């Protein structure tokens, strides 16, 4: 919880004129320019100063605010300030550059707190809203095209490199040795985790406050959420045959996908690390393409057949190739067995996940199902066995290019 910057405030009559004057005086461009509909004021931000302009009536209501604090987490500061005798005059709400709130400090001064979530020069010289509306559909189309072709068009050395062993201490490169290397892991000393804030996003904390669920949420965080996998969670994962994964690309566009395998196909390496195989699929690489741009991943295991319970795991993912994994020491025997398979049952590559959150999905709405026998042909290209054109999409119109792109020349 930090104050990142302190900005003095100045109230002016004409923002454009004053902005030009101070750009010359300070020899720096305006960082942000925006209008706040709640205060009816227009703002121009420099590095250490805020200009505010509006009607005389609008300005008079805020002249007693002399300082703006830019902070790393407005939610953390809200609870800290309330606990230390401050009064929240205006609850946190969204402005074009992030979140803001107005506080009467315990000694009586009035201060604005801002968490900046959008950096850059928002000076308003271009009608960005109109431009985005014009480009929205083409941008969306191009993102999808990039997702389909990125694996072929880009050289990605990070996929073929060794994973970061400092990030994933369970995986260490095997080192040549003339003596036998013990396979038993050496217990590592554990230290209590140092927390500076609650789990979850600022958005969920704000909505908990708005909808009156803060106490319920705190109870869940403190009783059901962990930053690691405990022994019961590890045992649960070892029995699972399927899971759902959620990823997003660098622009935030999401994909939800399904993964399945034999019981225990997801391997727990330690309380902070798990790894699962990527079998042959449709070649789109949507989830892996997202991970390449944005490592955050959400996983949910749901046991429909015995306990009717779910387990959420959130964390950061990394793509590991088979040849890289083979070079690592002390791999579980089951992973070695999969690496030595032949045909479509052999994984094409692996996803390593660093666990950041693990928590229950309650059973009240999960149906208890009966599992039926089904013959599975892993990695098959048989159209009928894959479901055929079940949704009758083959002949429907679509807005993107249909010709494949050559991975060697980058041409159609």
Short mmCIF file of C-alpha atoms in Angstrom, two decimals:
data_model
loop_
_atom_site.label_atom_id
_atom_site.label_comp_id
_atom_site.label_asym_id
_atom_site.label_seq_id
_atom_site.Cartn_x
_atom_site.Cartn_y
_atom_site.Cartn_z
CA UNK A 1 0.00 0.00 0.00
CA UNK A 2 1.84 3.08 -1.26
CA UNK A 3 1.32 6.71 -2.22
CA UNK A 4 3.01 6.77 -5.61
CA UNK A 5 2.79 10.49 -6.31
CA UNK A 6 1.50 13.69 -4.73
CA UNK A 7 -0.13 16.24 -7.04
CA UNK A 8 -0.96 19.83 -6.19
CA UNK A 9 -4.28 21.14 -7.53
CA UNK A 10 -4.97 24.42 -9.29
CA UNK A 11 -8.40 25.70 -10.33
CA UNK A 12 -8.58 27.66 -13.60
CA UNK A 13 -11.25 29.24 -15.78
CA UNK A 14 -10.13 28.08 -19.24
CA UNK A 15 -8.50 24.66 -19.25
CA UNK A 16 -7.10 24.73 -22.80
CA UNK A 17 -5.40 28.10 -22.31
CA UNK A 18 -3.97 27.11 -18.93
CA UNK A 19 -2.89 23.72 -20.22
CA UNK A 20 -0.89 25.34 -23.05
CA UNK A 21 0.70 27.79 -20.61
CA UNK A 22 1.82 25.10 -18.17
CA UNK A 23 3.05 22.77 -20.91
CA UNK A 24 5.48 25.54 -21.89
CA UNK A 25 6.31 26.48 -18.32
CA UNK A 26 6.89 22.94 -17.08
CA UNK A 27 8.32 21.74 -20.41
CA UNK A 28 6.25 18.59 -20.33
CA UNK A 29 3.06 17.49 -22.11
CA UNK A 30 -0.24 16.89 -20.37
CA UNK A 31 -0.47 13.26 -19.29
CA UNK A 32 -4.25 13.00 -18.99
CA UNK A 33 -7.16 15.19 -19.95
CA UNK A 34 -10.69 14.08 -19.14
CA UNK A 35 -14.08 15.14 -17.80
CA UNK A 36 -15.55 13.78 -14.57
CA UNK A 37 -19.37 13.77 -14.94
CA UNK A 38 -19.89 13.44 -11.17
CA UNK A 39 -18.03 16.66 -10.35
CA UNK A 40 -18.81 18.49 -13.63
CA UNK A 41 -15.13 19.40 -13.78
CA UNK A 42 -12.61 18.91 -16.57
CA UNK A 43 -9.08 17.92 -15.58
CA UNK A 44 -5.61 18.11 -17.09
CA UNK A 45 -2.89 16.11 -15.35
CA UNK A 46 0.80 16.87 -15.37
CA UNK A 47 3.38 14.81 -13.49
CA UNK A 48 3.02 16.72 -10.21
CA UNK A 49 0.06 19.04 -10.79
CA UNK A 50 -3.64 18.85 -11.66
CA UNK A 51 -5.54 21.64 -13.41
CA UNK A 52 -9.30 21.64 -12.80
CA UNK A 53 -11.82 23.78 -14.68
CA UNK A 54 -15.58 24.15 -14.68
CA UNK A 55 -18.42 26.49 -13.88
CA UNK A 56 -18.06 28.76 -10.87
CA UNK A 57 -20.64 26.68 -9.01
CA UNK A 58 -18.89 23.38 -9.80
CA UNK A 59 -15.44 24.69 -8.88
CA UNK A 60 -16.59 26.24 -5.60
CA UNK A 61 -17.67 22.83 -4.29
CA UNK A 62 -14.15 21.43 -4.66
CA UNK A 63 -11.78 24.33 -3.97
CA UNK A 64 -11.08 22.97 -0.48
CA UNK A 65 -9.34 19.95 -2.06
CA UNK A 66 -5.71 20.97 -2.15
CA UNK A 67 -3.98 17.67 -2.91
CA UNK A 68 -4.40 14.55 -5.03
CA UNK A 69 -2.66 11.36 -3.94
CA UNK A 70 -1.96 8.77 -6.65
CA UNK A 71 -1.99 5.37 -4.92
CA UNK A 72 -1.42 1.76 -5.87
CA UNK A 73 -4.73 0.45 -4.48
CA UNK A 74 -7.69 2.66 -3.68
CA UNK A 75 -9.47 -0.22 -1.95
CA UNK A 76 -6.60 -0.82 0.47
CA UNK A 77 -6.38 2.89 1.29
CA UNK A 78 -10.13 3.11 1.84
CA UNK A 79 -10.09 0.48 4.59
CA UNK A 80 -6.84 1.77 6.07
CA UNK A 81 -8.14 5.35 6.25
CA UNK A 82 -11.48 4.31 7.76
CA UNK A 83 -9.67 2.25 10.39
CA UNK A 84 -7.60 5.32 11.30
CA UNK A 85 -10.39 7.84 11.80
CA UNK A 86 -10.83 9.27 8.28
CA UNK A 87 -14.26 9.88 6.73
CA UNK A 88 -15.03 8.80 3.18
CA UNK A 89 -16.85 11.80 1.67
CA UNK A 90 -17.25 10.26 -1.76
CA UNK A 91 -17.05 6.49 -2.22
CA UNK A 92 -14.68 5.14 -4.89
CA UNK A 93 -16.06 5.39 -8.43
CA UNK A 94 -14.70 5.11 -11.94
CA UNK A 95 -13.22 7.97 -13.96
CA UNK A 96 -11.64 7.70 -17.44
CA UNK A 97 -8.15 7.01 -16.04
CA UNK A 98 -9.10 4.66 -13.19
CA UNK A 99 -10.75 5.06 -9.76
CA UNK A 100 -11.13 8.04 -7.43
CA UNK A 101 -12.51 8.80 -3.97
CA UNK A 102 -12.71 11.88 -1.75
CA UNK A 103 -11.60 11.66 1.88
CA UNK A 104 -11.64 13.90 4.93
CA UNK A 105 -8.44 13.00 6.73
CA UNK A 106 -8.42 12.48 10.49
CA UNK A 107 -6.76 15.90 10.95
CA UNK A 108 -9.49 17.60 8.85
CA UNK A 109 -7.88 18.13 5.42
CA UNK A 110 -9.77 17.10 2.27
CA UNK A 111 -7.77 14.90 -0.12
CA UNK A 112 -8.57 13.16 -3.39
CA UNK A 113 -7.20 9.63 -3.84
CA UNK A 114 -6.77 8.24 -7.37
CA UNK A 115 -5.71 4.81 -8.58
CA UNK A 116 -4.54 5.23 -12.17
CA UNK A 117 -5.38 2.22 -14.29
CA UNK A 118 -4.91 3.73 -17.74
CA UNK A 119 -1.61 5.40 -18.49
CA UNK A 120 -0.78 7.45 -21.56
CA UNK A 121 -1.55 10.79 -23.10
CA UNK A 122 -5.34 11.26 -23.03
CA UNK A 123 -5.40 14.86 -24.10
CA UNK A 124 -8.62 14.75 -26.05
CA UNK A 125 -7.09 16.11 -29.27
CA UNK A 126 -8.61 13.18 -31.20
CA UNK A 127 -12.20 11.96 -30.99
CA UNK A 128 -11.18 8.51 -29.82
CA UNK A 129 -14.75 7.37 -29.16
CA UNK A 130 -15.75 7.97 -32.78
CA UNK A 131 -12.55 6.33 -34.02
CA UNK A 132 -13.03 3.22 -31.87
CA UNK A 133 -16.64 2.86 -33.03
CA UNK A 134 -15.48 2.92 -36.64
CA UNK A 135 -12.76 0.35 -36.01
CA UNK A 136 -14.49 -1.95 -33.53
CA UNK A 137 -15.57 -4.69 -35.94
CA UNK A 138 -12.36 -4.75 -38.03
CA UNK A 139 -10.26 -4.77 -34.85
CA UNK A 140 -12.20 -7.71 -33.47
CA UNK A 141 -11.82 -9.58 -36.75
CA UNK A 142 -8.10 -8.91 -36.95
CA UNK A 143 -7.58 -10.09 -33.40
CA UNK A 144 -9.18 -13.39 -34.26
CA UNK A 145 -7.08 -13.70 -37.41
CA UNK A 146 -3.92 -12.96 -35.42
CA UNK A 147 -4.90 -15.61 -32.91
CA UNK A 148 -5.28 -18.20 -35.70
CA UNK A 149 -1.99 -17.34 -37.41
CA UNK A 150 0.33 -16.20 -34.63
CA UNK A 151 1.84 -19.63 -33.98
CA UNK A 152 2.77 -19.90 -37.69
CA UNK A 153 3.93 -16.34 -38.31
CA UNK A 154 6.06 -15.64 -35.25
CA UNK A 155 9.29 -17.16 -34.09
CA UNK A 156 8.79 -17.78 -30.37
CA UNK A 157 12.08 -18.66 -28.68
CA UNK A 158 10.45 -18.46 -25.28
CA UNK A 159 8.44 -21.61 -26.02
CA UNK A 160 11.61 -23.60 -26.67
CA UNK A 161 13.57 -22.24 -23.73
CA UNK A 162 13.90 -23.78 -20.32
CA UNK A 163 11.28 -22.64 -17.82
CA UNK A 164 12.38 -20.19 -15.19
CA UNK A 165 13.55 -22.43 -12.34
CA UNK A 166 13.46 -19.53 -9.91
CA UNK A 167 9.77 -19.12 -10.66
CA UNK A 168 9.10 -22.86 -10.63
CA UNK A 169 11.47 -24.38 -8.05
CA UNK A 170 10.00 -27.86 -8.66
CA UNK A 171 11.60 -27.98 -12.11
CA UNK A 172 15.40 -27.86 -12.22
CA UNK A 173 17.50 -28.74 -15.29
CA UNK A 174 19.14 -32.13 -14.96
CA UNK A 175 22.89 -31.84 -14.49
CA UNK A 176 25.39 -34.47 -15.67
CA UNK A 177 26.92 -36.37 -12.79
CA UNK A 178 29.08 -39.45 -12.30
CA UNK A 179 27.21 -40.34 -9.14
CA UNK A 180 23.60 -41.29 -8.70
CA UNK A 181 21.26 -38.36 -8.17
CA UNK A 182 18.79 -38.97 -5.34
CA UNK A 183 15.21 -38.62 -6.49
CA UNK A 184 13.71 -37.77 -3.12
CA UNK A 185 12.94 -34.11 -2.76
CA UNK A 186 14.59 -32.27 0.12
CA UNK A 187 12.07 -30.57 2.41
CA UNK A 188 12.30 -26.81 2.07
CA UNK A 189 11.86 -24.50 5.04
CA UNK A 190 8.57 -22.71 4.91
CA UNK A 191 7.94 -19.15 6.01
CA UNK A 192 4.61 -17.50 6.68
CA UNK A 193 3.33 -15.62 3.63
CA UNK A 194 3.51 -11.84 3.78
CA UNK A 195 0.21 -10.32 2.67
CA UNK A 196 -0.27 -6.67 1.84
CA UNK A 197 -3.85 -6.85 0.53
CA UNK A 198 -6.86 -9.10 0.16
CA UNK A 199 -7.20 -11.58 -2.71
CA UNK A 200 -9.29 -10.61 -5.69
CA UNK A 201 -9.67 -7.52 -7.84
CA UNK A 202 -10.46 -3.94 -6.91
CA UNK A 203 -13.70 -4.35 -8.83
CA UNK A 204 -14.95 -7.21 -6.70
CA UNK A 205 -14.05 -5.36 -3.52
CA UNK A 206 -15.93 -2.26 -4.65
CA UNK A 207 -19.01 -4.32 -5.53
CA UNK A 208 -18.85 -6.17 -2.22
CA UNK A 209 -19.06 -2.78 -0.54
CA UNK A 210 -21.83 -1.56 -2.83
CA UNK A 211 -23.98 -4.68 -2.48
CA UNK A 212 -23.33 -5.27 1.22
CA UNK A 213 -21.48 -8.59 0.87
CA UNK A 214 -18.12 -7.55 2.35
CA UNK A 215 -18.46 -9.66 5.50
CA UNK A 216 -19.48 -12.75 3.53
CA UNK A 217 -16.56 -12.22 1.15
CA UNK A 218 -14.07 -11.77 3.99
CA UNK A 219 -15.32 -14.99 5.57
CA UNK A 220 -14.76 -16.81 2.26
CA UNK A 221 -11.28 -15.33 1.76
CA UNK A 222 -10.26 -16.27 5.30
CA UNK A 223 -11.82 -19.75 5.46
CA UNK A 224 -11.87 -21.19 1.94
CA UNK A 225 -9.21 -19.46 -0.19
CA UNK A 226 -5.53 -20.43 -0.20
CA UNK A 227 -2.49 -19.28 -2.16
CA UNK A 228 -1.35 -22.90 -2.54
CA UNK A 229 -2.71 -26.44 -2.83
CA UNK A 230 -3.24 -28.33 0.41
CA UNK A 231 -3.12 -32.11 0.65
CA UNK A 232 -6.88 -32.56 0.14
CA UNK A 233 -6.77 -30.43 -3.02
CA UNK A 234 -3.81 -32.43 -4.35
CA UNK A 235 -5.66 -35.70 -3.78
CA UNK A 236 -8.79 -34.28 -5.46
CA UNK A 237 -6.82 -33.25 -8.57
CA UNK A 238 -5.22 -36.70 -8.78
CA UNK A 239 -8.68 -38.25 -9.31
CA UNK A 240 -9.95 -35.82 -11.96
CA UNK A 241 -10.40 -36.67 -15.64
CA UNK A 242 -11.40 -33.23 -16.92
CA UNK A 243 -11.23 -29.51 -16.27
CA UNK A 244 -12.23 -26.21 -17.83
CA UNK A 245 -9.65 -23.49 -18.48
CA UNK A 246 -10.10 -19.76 -19.08
CA UNK A 247 -7.49 -17.56 -20.77
CA UNK A 248 -7.40 -14.09 -22.33
CA UNK A 249 -5.18 -12.53 -24.98
CA UNK A 250 -3.20 -9.34 -24.60
CA UNK A 251 -6.31 -7.26 -25.35
CA UNK A 252 -8.44 -9.07 -22.75
CA UNK A 253 -10.51 -11.11 -25.25
CA UNK A 254 -11.36 -14.39 -23.51
CA UNK A 255 -11.59 -18.05 -24.38
CA UNK A 256 -12.98 -20.85 -22.24
CA UNK A 257 -11.93 -24.37 -23.18
CA UNK A 258 -12.19 -27.98 -22.03
CA UNK A 259 -9.36 -30.37 -21.21
CA UNK A 260 -9.62 -34.09 -20.48
CA UNK A 261 -7.42 -37.11 -20.01
CA UNK A 262 -7.04 -40.22 -17.87
CA UNK A 263 -7.55 -39.81 -14.10
CA UNK A 264 -4.70 -37.71 -12.74
CA UNK A 265 -3.73 -36.27 -16.13
CA UNK A 266 -3.06 -33.01 -14.28
CA UNK A 267 0.07 -33.56 -12.19
CA UNK A 268 0.77 -31.68 -8.96
CA UNK A 269 4.52 -31.07 -8.65
CA UNK A 270 4.32 -29.24 -5.33
CA UNK A 271 1.90 -27.02 -3.44
CA UNK A 272 2.54 -24.08 -5.80
CA UNK A 273 2.99 -25.86 -9.13
CA UNK A 274 1.00 -28.14 -11.40
CA UNK A 275 1.49 -29.28 -14.99
CA UNK A 276 -0.88 -30.76 -17.56
CA UNK A 277 -0.45 -32.18 -21.08
CA UNK A 278 -1.70 -30.64 -24.30
CA UNK A 279 -2.91 -33.43 -26.59
CA UNK A 280 -3.46 -33.11 -30.33
CA UNK A 281 -6.47 -30.89 -31.06
CA UNK A 282 -7.92 -28.77 -33.86
CA UNK A 283 -4.70 -26.80 -34.36
CA UNK A 284 -6.23 -23.41 -33.58
CA UNK A 285 -4.05 -22.92 -30.47
CA UNK A 286 -6.51 -20.39 -29.01
CA UNK A 287 -5.68 -21.09 -25.35
CA UNK A 288 -1.94 -21.42 -25.90
CA UNK A 289 -1.92 -18.32 -28.08
CA UNK A 290 -3.54 -16.42 -25.24
CA UNK A 291 -0.98 -17.74 -22.75
CA UNK A 292 1.78 -16.57 -25.06
CA UNK A 293 0.41 -13.02 -24.83
CA UNK A 294 -0.99 -13.10 -21.30
CA UNK A 295 0.08 -15.80 -18.79
CA UNK A 296 -2.95 -15.54 -16.49
CA UNK A 297 -5.11 -18.66 -16.41
CA UNK A 298 -8.24 -19.74 -14.56
CA UNK A 299 -8.94 -23.46 -14.05
CA UNK A 300 -11.95 -25.20 -12.58
CA UNK A 301 -12.20 -28.92 -11.83
CA UNK A 302 -15.76 -30.19 -11.29
CA UNK A 303 -16.42 -33.64 -9.89
CA UNK A 304 -19.85 -34.50 -11.32
CA UNK A 305 -19.73 -38.18 -10.43
CA UNK A 306 -18.82 -38.62 -6.77
CA UNK A 307 -18.74 -35.49 -4.61
CA UNK A 308 -20.52 -32.88 -6.79
CA UNK A 309 -17.92 -30.29 -5.82
CA UNK A 310 -15.55 -27.97 -7.67
CA UNK A 311 -12.03 -26.61 -7.22
CA UNK A 312 -10.89 -23.27 -8.68
CA UNK A 313 -7.22 -22.63 -9.40
CA UNK A 314 -5.95 -19.29 -10.67
CA UNK A 315 -2.37 -18.57 -11.57
CA UNK A 316 0.20 -17.97 -14.28
CA UNK A 317 0.86 -20.44 -17.10
CA UNK A 318 3.91 -21.23 -19.21
CA UNK A 319 4.25 -23.42 -22.34
CA UNK A 320 6.81 -26.25 -21.99
CA UNK A 321 7.88 -28.37 -24.97
CA UNK A 322 8.43 -32.14 -24.62
CA UNK A 323 12.17 -31.99 -25.30
CA UNK A 324 12.59 -29.33 -22.65
CA UNK A 325 10.61 -31.32 -20.10
CA UNK A 326 12.74 -34.42 -20.78
CA UNK A 327 15.84 -32.49 -19.63
CA UNK A 328 14.43 -31.83 -16.18
CA UNK A 329 15.38 -33.86 -13.15
CA UNK A 330 13.12 -35.73 -10.72
CA UNK A 331 10.06 -35.81 -12.95
CA UNK A 332 7.17 -37.96 -11.64
CA UNK A 333 7.05 -41.43 -13.16
CA UNK A 334 3.63 -40.80 -14.72
CA UNK A 335 4.94 -37.80 -16.66
CA UNK A 336 7.86 -39.88 -17.96
CA UNK A 337 5.40 -42.56 -19.08
CA UNK A 338 3.42 -40.00 -21.05
CA UNK A 339 6.55 -38.53 -22.62
CA UNK A 340 7.56 -42.01 -23.84
CA UNK A 341 4.22 -42.80 -25.45
CA UNK A 342 3.78 -43.06 -29.19
CA UNK A 343 0.96 -41.86 -31.43
CA UNK A 344 -1.84 -39.48 -30.59
CA UNK A 345 -1.79 -40.41 -26.88
CA UNK A 346 1.56 -38.69 -26.52
CA UNK A 347 1.24 -35.07 -25.42
CA UNK A 348 2.39 -32.50 -27.96
CA UNK A 349 3.54 -30.13 -25.21
CA UNK A 350 2.73 -29.16 -21.60
CA UNK A 351 1.37 -26.24 -19.61
CA UNK A 352 3.08 -25.41 -16.34
CA UNK A 353 0.95 -23.43 -13.87
CA UNK A 354 2.16 -21.43 -10.88
CA UNK A 355 -0.70 -21.49 -8.37
CA UNK A 356 -1.76 -18.11 -6.95
CA UNK A 357 -5.29 -18.88 -5.69
CA UNK A 358 -7.09 -22.13 -4.89
CA UNK A 359 -10.63 -22.34 -3.52
CA UNK A 360 -13.83 -24.37 -3.47
CA UNK A 361 -16.79 -24.13 -5.84
CA UNK A 362 -19.76 -25.07 -3.69
CA UNK A 363 -21.85 -28.11 -4.52
CA UNK A 364 -25.39 -26.72 -4.25
CA UNK A 365 -25.92 -26.25 -8.02
CA UNK A 366 -23.59 -28.98 -9.34
CA UNK A 367 -25.60 -31.96 -10.63
CA UNK A 368 -24.62 -35.46 -9.57
CA UNK A 369 -24.28 -37.44 -12.79
CA UNK A 370 -23.83 -41.07 -13.75
CA UNK A 371 -20.84 -41.80 -15.92
CA UNK A 372 -21.43 -43.96 -19.01
CA UNK A 373 -18.88 -45.87 -21.04
CA UNK A 374 -17.60 -44.17 -24.17
CA UNK A 375 -14.85 -45.27 -26.52
CA UNK A 376 -12.36 -42.41 -26.97
CA UNK A 377 -9.93 -42.09 -29.86
CA UNK A 378 -7.40 -39.56 -28.65
CA UNK A 379 -6.27 -37.05 -31.27
CA UNK A 380 -8.41 -38.51 -34.05
CA UNK A 381 -9.26 -36.49 -37.17
CA UNK A 382 -12.34 -38.63 -37.88
CA UNK A 383 -15.09 -36.08 -38.55
CA UNK A 384 -17.88 -38.28 -37.20
CA UNK A 385 -16.06 -39.11 -33.97
CA UNK A 386 -15.25 -35.42 -33.48
CA UNK A 387 -18.94 -34.50 -33.71
CA UNK A 388 -19.14 -33.58 -37.36
CA UNK A 389 -20.85 -30.33 -38.25
CA UNK A 390 -23.18 -30.61 -35.24
CA UNK A 391 -24.04 -26.90 -35.13
CA UNK A 392 -24.42 -26.59 -38.94
CA UNK A 393 -21.76 -23.88 -39.05
CA UNK A 394 -19.77 -25.11 -42.06
CA UNK A 395 -21.69 -23.17 -44.69
CA UNK A 396 -22.58 -20.10 -42.62
CA UNK A 397 -21.11 -16.73 -43.69
CA UNK A 398 -18.11 -15.42 -41.76
CA UNK A 399 -16.26 -12.09 -42.05
CA UNK A 400 -12.61 -13.22 -41.96
CA UNK A 401 -10.28 -14.52 -44.66
CA UNK A 402 -10.59 -18.24 -45.36
CA UNK A 403 -7.29 -18.99 -47.10
CA UNK A 404 -4.61 -20.55 -44.89
CA UNK A 405 -1.42 -18.58 -44.31
CA UNK A 406 1.92 -20.22 -45.08
CA UNK A 407 4.07 -20.59 -41.98
CA UNK A 408 7.20 -20.20 -44.10
CA UNK A 409 6.40 -17.29 -46.39
CA UNK A 410 3.64 -15.50 -44.51
CA UNK A 411 1.56 -15.49 -47.73
CA UNK A 412 -1.71 -17.15 -48.62
#
